[in-house]
XYZ file of C-alpha atoms in Angstrom:
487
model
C 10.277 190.808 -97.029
C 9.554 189.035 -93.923
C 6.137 189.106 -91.664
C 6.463 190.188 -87.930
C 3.688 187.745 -87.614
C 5.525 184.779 -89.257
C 2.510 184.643 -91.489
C 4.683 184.147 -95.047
C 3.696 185.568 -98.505
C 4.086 182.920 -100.711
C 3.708 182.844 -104.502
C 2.947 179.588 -106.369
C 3.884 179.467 -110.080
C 1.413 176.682 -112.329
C -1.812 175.505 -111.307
C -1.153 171.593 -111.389
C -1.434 169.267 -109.548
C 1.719 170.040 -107.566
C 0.904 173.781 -107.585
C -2.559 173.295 -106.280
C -1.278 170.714 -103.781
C 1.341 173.114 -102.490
C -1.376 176.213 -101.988
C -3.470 173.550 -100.206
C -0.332 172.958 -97.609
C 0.507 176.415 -97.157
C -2.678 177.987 -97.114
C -3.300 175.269 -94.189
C -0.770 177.380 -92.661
C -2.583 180.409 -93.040
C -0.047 182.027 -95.341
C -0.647 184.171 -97.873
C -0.715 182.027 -100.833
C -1.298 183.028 -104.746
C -0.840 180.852 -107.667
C -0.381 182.089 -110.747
C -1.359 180.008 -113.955
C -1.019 180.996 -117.711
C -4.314 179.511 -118.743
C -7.477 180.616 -118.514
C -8.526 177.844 -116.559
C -5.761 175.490 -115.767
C -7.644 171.766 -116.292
C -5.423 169.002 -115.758
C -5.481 166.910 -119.190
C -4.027 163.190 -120.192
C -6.710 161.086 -119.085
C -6.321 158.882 -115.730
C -3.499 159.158 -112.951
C -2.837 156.420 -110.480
C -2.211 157.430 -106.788
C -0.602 154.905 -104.887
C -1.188 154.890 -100.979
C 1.468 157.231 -100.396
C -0.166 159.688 -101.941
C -3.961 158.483 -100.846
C -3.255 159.100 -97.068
C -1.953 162.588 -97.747
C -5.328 163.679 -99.702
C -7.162 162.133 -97.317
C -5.666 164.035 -94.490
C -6.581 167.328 -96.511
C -10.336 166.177 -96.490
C -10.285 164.472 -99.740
C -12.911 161.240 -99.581
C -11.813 157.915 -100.541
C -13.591 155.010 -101.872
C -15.419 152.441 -100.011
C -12.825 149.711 -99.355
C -9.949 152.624 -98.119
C -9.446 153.096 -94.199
C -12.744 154.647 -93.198
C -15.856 152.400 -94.566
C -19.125 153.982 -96.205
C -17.464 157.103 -97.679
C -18.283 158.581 -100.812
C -15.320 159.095 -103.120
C -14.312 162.817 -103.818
C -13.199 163.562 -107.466
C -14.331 160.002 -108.663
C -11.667 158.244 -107.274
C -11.857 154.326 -108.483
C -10.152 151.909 -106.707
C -7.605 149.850 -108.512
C -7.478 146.245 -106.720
C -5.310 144.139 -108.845
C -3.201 143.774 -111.859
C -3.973 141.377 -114.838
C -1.431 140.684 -117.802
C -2.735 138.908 -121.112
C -0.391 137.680 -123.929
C -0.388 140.098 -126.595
C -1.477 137.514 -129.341
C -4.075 136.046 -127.424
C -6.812 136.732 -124.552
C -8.296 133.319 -124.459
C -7.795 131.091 -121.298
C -5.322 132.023 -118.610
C -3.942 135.139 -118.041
C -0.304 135.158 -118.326
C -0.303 136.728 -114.749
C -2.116 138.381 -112.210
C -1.689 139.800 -109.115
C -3.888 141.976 -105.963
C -3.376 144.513 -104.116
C -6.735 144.655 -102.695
C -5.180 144.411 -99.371
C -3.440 147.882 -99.709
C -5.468 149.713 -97.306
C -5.134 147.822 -94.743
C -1.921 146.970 -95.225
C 0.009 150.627 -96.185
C -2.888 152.465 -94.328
C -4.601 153.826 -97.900
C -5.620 152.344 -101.180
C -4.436 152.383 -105.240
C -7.428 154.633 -106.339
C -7.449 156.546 -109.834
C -8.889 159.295 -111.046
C -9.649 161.281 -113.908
C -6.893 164.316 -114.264
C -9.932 166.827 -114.494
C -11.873 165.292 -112.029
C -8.486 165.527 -109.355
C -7.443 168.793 -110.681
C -10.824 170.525 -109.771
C -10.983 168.736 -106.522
C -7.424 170.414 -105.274
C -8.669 173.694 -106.675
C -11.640 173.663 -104.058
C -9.206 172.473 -101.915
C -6.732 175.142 -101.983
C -9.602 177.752 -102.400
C -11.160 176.839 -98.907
C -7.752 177.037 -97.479
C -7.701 180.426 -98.851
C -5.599 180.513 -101.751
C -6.131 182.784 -104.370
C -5.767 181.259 -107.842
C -5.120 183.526 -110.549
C -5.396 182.661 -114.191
C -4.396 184.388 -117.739
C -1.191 185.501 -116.267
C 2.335 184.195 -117.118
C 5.401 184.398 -114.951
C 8.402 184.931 -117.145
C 11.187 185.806 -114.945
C 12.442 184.900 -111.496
C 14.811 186.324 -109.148
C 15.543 183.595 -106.323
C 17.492 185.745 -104.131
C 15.094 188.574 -104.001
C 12.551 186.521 -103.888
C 10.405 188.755 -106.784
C 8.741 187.140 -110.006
C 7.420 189.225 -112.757
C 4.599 188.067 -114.460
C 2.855 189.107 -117.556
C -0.693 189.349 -118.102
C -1.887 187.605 -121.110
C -4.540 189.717 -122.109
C -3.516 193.415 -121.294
C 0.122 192.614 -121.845
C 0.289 193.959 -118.372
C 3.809 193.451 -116.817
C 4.333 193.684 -112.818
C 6.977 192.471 -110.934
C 6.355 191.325 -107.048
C 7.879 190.236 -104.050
C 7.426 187.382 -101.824
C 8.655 185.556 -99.399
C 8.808 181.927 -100.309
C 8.150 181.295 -104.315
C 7.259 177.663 -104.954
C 8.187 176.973 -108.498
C 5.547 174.078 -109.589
C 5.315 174.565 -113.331
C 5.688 171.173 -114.722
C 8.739 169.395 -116.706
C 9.421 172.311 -119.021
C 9.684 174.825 -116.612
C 11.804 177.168 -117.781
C 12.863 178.360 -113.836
C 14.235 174.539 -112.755
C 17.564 175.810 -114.699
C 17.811 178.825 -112.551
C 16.832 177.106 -109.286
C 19.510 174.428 -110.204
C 22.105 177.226 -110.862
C 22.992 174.971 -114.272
C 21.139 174.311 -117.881
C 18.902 171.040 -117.570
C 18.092 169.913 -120.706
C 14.977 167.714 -121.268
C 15.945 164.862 -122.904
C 13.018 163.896 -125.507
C 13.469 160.973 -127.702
C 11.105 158.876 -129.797
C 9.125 157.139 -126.884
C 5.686 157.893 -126.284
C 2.082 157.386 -125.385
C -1.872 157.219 -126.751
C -3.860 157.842 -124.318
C -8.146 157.810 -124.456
C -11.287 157.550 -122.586
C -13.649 154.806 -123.077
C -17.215 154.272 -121.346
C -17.272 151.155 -119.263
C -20.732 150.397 -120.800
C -19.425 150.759 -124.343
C -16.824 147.926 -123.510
C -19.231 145.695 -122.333
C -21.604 146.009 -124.766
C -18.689 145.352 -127.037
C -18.157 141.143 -128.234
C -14.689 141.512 -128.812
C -13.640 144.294 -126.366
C -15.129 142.559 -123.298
C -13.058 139.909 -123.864
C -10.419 141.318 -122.038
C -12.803 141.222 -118.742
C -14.013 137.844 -119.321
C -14.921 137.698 -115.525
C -16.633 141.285 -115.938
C -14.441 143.087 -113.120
C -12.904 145.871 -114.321
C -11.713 147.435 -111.337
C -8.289 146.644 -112.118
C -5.391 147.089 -114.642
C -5.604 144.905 -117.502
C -2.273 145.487 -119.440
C -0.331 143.040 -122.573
C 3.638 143.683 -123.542
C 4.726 142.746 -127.098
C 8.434 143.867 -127.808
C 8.293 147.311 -127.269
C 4.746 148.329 -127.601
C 2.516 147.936 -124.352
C -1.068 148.169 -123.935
C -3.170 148.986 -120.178
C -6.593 149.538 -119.342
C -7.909 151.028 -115.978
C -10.768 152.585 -114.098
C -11.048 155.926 -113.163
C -14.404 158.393 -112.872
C -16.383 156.240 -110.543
C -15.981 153.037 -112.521
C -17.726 154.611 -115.404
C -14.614 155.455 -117.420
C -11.841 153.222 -119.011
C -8.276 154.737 -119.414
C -6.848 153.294 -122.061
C -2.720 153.764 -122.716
C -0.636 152.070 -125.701
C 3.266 153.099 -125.480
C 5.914 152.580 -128.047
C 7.939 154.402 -130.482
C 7.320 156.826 -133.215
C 8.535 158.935 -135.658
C 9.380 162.445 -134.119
C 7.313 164.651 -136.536
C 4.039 162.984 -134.888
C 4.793 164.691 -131.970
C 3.352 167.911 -130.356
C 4.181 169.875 -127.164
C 1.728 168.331 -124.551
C -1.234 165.928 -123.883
C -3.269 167.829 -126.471
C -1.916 166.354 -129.304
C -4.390 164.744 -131.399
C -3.829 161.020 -133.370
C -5.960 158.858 -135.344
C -7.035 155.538 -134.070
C -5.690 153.766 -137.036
C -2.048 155.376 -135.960
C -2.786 153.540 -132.729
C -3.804 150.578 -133.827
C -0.377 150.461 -136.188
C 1.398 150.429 -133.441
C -0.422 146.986 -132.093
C 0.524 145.134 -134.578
C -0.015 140.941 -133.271
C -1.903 141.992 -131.013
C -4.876 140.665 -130.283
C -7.901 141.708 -131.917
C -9.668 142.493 -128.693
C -7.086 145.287 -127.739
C -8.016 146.000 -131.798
C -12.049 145.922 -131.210
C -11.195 148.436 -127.481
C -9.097 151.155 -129.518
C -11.788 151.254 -132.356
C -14.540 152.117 -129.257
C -13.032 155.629 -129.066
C -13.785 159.130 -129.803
C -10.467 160.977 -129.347
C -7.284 159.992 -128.749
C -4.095 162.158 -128.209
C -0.835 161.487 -128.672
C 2.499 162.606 -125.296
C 6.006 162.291 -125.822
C 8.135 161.015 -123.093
C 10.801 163.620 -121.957
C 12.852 163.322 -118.864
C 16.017 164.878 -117.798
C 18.903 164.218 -115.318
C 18.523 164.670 -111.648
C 19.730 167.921 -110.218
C 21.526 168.487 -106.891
C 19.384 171.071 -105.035
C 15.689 171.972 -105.158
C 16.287 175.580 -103.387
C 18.320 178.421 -104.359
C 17.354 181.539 -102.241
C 13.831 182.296 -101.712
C 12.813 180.072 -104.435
C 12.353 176.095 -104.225
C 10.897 173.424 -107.083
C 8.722 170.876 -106.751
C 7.153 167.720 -108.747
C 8.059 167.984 -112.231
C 9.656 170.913 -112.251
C 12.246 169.399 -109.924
C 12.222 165.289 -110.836
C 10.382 164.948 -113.604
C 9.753 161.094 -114.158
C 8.023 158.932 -116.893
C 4.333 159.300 -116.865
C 3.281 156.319 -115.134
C 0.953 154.149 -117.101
C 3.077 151.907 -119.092
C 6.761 150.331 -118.888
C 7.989 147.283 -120.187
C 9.540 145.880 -116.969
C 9.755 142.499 -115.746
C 7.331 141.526 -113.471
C 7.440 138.339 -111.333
C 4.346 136.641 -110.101
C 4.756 132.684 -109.338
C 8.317 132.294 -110.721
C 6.252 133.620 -114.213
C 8.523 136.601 -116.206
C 5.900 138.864 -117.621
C 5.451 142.505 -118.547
C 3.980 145.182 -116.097
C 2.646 148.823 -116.053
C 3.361 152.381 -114.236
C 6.507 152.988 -114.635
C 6.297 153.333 -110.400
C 3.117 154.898 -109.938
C 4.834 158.009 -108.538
C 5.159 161.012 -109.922
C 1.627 162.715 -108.588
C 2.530 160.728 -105.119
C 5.907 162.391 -104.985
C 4.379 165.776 -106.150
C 2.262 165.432 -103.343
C 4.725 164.408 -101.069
C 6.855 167.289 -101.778
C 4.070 169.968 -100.903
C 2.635 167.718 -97.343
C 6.603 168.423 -95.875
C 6.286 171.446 -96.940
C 2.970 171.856 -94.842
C 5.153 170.113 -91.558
C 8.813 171.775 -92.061
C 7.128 175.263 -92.662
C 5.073 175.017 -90.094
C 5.491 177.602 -86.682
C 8.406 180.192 -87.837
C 8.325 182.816 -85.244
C 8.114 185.729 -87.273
C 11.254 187.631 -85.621
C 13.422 185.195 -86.851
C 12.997 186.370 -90.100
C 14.225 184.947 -93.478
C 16.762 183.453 -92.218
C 14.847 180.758 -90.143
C 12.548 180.283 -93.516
C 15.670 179.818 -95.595
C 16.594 177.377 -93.217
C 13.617 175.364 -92.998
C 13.790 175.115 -96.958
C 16.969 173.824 -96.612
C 15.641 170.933 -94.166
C 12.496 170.309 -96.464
C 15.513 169.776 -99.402
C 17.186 167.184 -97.290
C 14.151 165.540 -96.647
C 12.534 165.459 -100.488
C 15.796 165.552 -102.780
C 17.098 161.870 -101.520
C 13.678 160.121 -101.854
C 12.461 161.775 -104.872
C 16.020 161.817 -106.877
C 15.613 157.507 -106.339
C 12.224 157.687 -107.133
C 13.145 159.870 -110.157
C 15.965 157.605 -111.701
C 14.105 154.321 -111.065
C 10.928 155.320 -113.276
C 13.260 156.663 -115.989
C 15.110 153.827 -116.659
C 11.776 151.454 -117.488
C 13.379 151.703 -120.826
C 16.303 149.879 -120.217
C 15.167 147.737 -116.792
C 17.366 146.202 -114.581
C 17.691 145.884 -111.154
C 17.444 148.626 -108.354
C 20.965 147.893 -107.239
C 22.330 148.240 -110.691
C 21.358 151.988 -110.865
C 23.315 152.215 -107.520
C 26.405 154.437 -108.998
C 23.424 157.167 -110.317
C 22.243 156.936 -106.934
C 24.371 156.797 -104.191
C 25.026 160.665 -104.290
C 21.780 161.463 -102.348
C 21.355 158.080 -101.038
C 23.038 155.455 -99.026
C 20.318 152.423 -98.116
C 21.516 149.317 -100.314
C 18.909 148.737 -102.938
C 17.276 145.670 -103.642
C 18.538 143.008 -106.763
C 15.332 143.380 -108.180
C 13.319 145.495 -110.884
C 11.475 148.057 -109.013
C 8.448 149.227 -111.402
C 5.180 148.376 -111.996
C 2.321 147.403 -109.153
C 4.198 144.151 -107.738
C 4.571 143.715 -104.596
C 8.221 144.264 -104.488
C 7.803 147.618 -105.679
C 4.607 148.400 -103.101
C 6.773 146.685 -100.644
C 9.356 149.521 -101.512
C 7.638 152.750 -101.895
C 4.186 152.411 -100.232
C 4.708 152.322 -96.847
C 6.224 155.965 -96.394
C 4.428 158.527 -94.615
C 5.294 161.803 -95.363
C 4.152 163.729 -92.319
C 5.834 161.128 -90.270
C 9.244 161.470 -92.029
C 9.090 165.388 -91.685
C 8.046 165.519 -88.195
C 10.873 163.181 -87.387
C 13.080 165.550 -89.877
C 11.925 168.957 -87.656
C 12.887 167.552 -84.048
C 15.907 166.037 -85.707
C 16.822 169.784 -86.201
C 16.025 171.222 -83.479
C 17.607 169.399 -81.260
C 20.914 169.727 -84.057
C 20.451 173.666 -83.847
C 20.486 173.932 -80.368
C 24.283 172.300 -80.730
C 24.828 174.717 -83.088
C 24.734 172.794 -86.359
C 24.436 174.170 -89.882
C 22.227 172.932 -92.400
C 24.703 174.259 -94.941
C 27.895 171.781 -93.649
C 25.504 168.816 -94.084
C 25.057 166.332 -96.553
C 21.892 165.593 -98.473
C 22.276 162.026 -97.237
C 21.944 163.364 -93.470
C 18.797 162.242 -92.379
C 19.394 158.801 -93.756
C 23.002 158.629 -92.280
C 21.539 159.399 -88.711
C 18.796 157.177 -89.077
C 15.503 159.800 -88.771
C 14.006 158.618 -91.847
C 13.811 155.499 -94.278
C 12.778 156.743 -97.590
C 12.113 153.083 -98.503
C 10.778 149.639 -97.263
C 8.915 149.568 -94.119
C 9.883 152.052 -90.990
């Protein structure tokens, strides 16, 4: 297609949180940007999601408020956000005295230049749809892409209530669609099954004011904070508890095993709270008394798939699940180290929305300025820079948080990794909210790393170097960008 103007048509498939993040960096750009959802109104559903620093600073940058306590005193949150300051771990069997372990990260902002702050998935989701609106994307709902054509660059989508069938053209397609999208095969140029097994997770809602009006459930906040994540491992089976929804709201996660038959196809799966409470067997009976204190609870199960060796193919490019999907991040049973004390923590790594996010911010940087009568080419080209930059970072990122089921340390996973990476990783377990793992992923800037990615090219190009000839590693092997650990 191509635009004399270098203004770029670009069509966004699923209305996620990835999708809505991308249309918010492009239509910054002042391309022409249209999503296209298959629901009639595309809510984001599965209770809380954590956003780690990383990802704070880049939804701050896109006018996004943060709570008081976050770089920038006396604002108002946006979307509810609820910061998350530290990290409390009970023994299963009993919540009286000590806590097994604890731990703060209260001095993230000032620290990694953002805060932890969580949110409500509904709460988020509508906040990047007025987002990407006001940057002038068009959001269309009730209408189903079902084929893609990355070299042409056309989709066809079908209309879910006329049955209508069209098939357009665009210039850049962003493929955001979540972990079953059906396109990451295509993009990949090889079949990527999902790998679904008998792991999975309860999530619910709680009011705040319910718990403490609760004998037995407030027990668990014995010092009546709750702006933090209270979490107990037993075996298998983990339990966590966080804010999100301007304090008001508890999220409330229990992972473990189940028989497949219980499961359905996404967060809408319904389960009773007796099913739940099964599964916390020996645990104490304040977890018991906190489960019972809920209206609905729904049932996810885990699903994850190997890492793939591009993100682009044509005029086409994947991002967040679509292209690494990773282990929803409330719950893993990891070892977590505070005071020489072995315990169990949470969140997998806390990533998967911050790397979503991540993925559409470079795109906001790398696709930035095109002169128009370059043509595709130069697009194409830039696509393949924003690959080298994501693909390395997020493919880590992405093999890390799926391994919480077996954990060991970083450097063990090294022969998974080394394809895309080269930095030695640490001897340690990299999940959950301990430092080493904040230490390890927090501190990367995203806008930094592709601005240092663009002149890195350009200066290449003028010498007459092709993107193609390089490897993914490139970046990292001429020292423009640390994906990890402080810059």
């Amino acid at each position: 297609m191509g635009n004399p103007e270098g203004s770029y048509n670009v069509g966004i498939v699923g209305a996620g949180i990835a999708g809505l993040a991308a249309a918010i960096a492009l239509g910054r750009l002042d391309y022409k940007v249209t999503v296209y959802e298959k629901s009639k109104f595309s809510n984001e559903t599965g209770a809380a999601i954590l956003m780690a620093p990383q990802a704070s600073r880049i939804l701050r940058a896109w006018g996004l408020k943060l709570p008081d306590g976050a770089v920038g005193l006396g604002m108002s949150a946006d979307a509810g956000g609820t910061l998350v300051e530290w990290l409390r771990a009970w023994n299963p069997r009993s919540v009286n005295g000590v806590p097994s372990a604890m731990d703060s990260f209260a001095d993230s902002a000032t620290r990694y230049g953002a805060p932890y702050v969580s949110y409500h998935r509904a709460d988020l989701h509508a906040e990047l749809r007025r987002l990407a609106t006001a940057a002038g994307a068009e959001i269309i709902l009730g209408v189903e892409v079902v084929d893609l054509d990355c070299q042409g660059g056309r989709i066809t989508i079908h209309a879910t209530e006329t049955s209508q069938v069209e098939t357009v053209e665009k210039d850049l397609i962003v493929v955001a669609n979540g972990v079953k999208s059906a396109f990451a095969s295509i993009i990949a140029g090889r079949h990527l099954p999902l790998i679904e097994g008998s792991h999975c997770m309860y999530r619910t809602l709680i009011p705040i004011e319910r718990i403490r009006n609760d004998g037995d459930a407030s027990k668990l906040f014995p010092d009546g904070r709750t702006n933090g994540q209270t979490l107990a491992i037993d075996n298998r089976t983990a339990a966590i508890a966080y804010p999100c929804r301007n304090g008001q709201i508890m999220n409330v996660a229990v992972q473990g095993s189940r028989a497949v038959e219980v499961f359905g196809d996404d967060w809408q799966t319904p389960a009773s709270i007796d099913e739940v409470i099964g599964m916390l067997e020996g645990f104490d009976e304040s977890w018991l008394a906190l489960l019972r204190l809920s209206d609905d609870i729904k049932i996810y199960r885990h699903a994850i798939r190997e890492p793939v060796t591009s993100y682009v193919n044509g005029k086409a490019l994947m991002i967040g699940d679509a292209a690494h999907p990773m282990t929803p991040g409330e719950l893993d049973p990891v070892c977590l180290c505070v005071s020489n004390v072995d315990v169990y923590s949470d969140a997998a790594l806390a990533a998967g929305g911050a790397t979503s996010l991540e993925d559409a911010a470079a795109l906001e940087i790398l696709l930035a300025g095109i002169p128009g009568q370059q043509g595709d080419d130069s697009l194409v080209e830039r696509m393949r820079l924003w690959e080298l930059l994501r693909l390395p970072r997020d493919n880590t990122i992405q093999i890390l948080s799926n391994s919480q089921f077996t954990p060991r340390p970083a450097s063990a996973l090294s022969p998974d990794i080394r394809p895309f990476l080269k930095t030695q990783l640490p001897d340690q377990v990299l999940l959950g909210l301990v430092r080493n793992t904040r230490e390890f992923l927090s501190y990367y800037d995203v806008f930094t790393a592709a601005k240092r990615a663009l002149r890195w090219w350009e200066e290449k190009r003028t010498m007459g170097s092709s993107l193609k000839t390089l490897p993914i590693y490139a970046l990292e092997e001429d020292k423009v960008v640390v994906h990890f650990g402080p810059y």
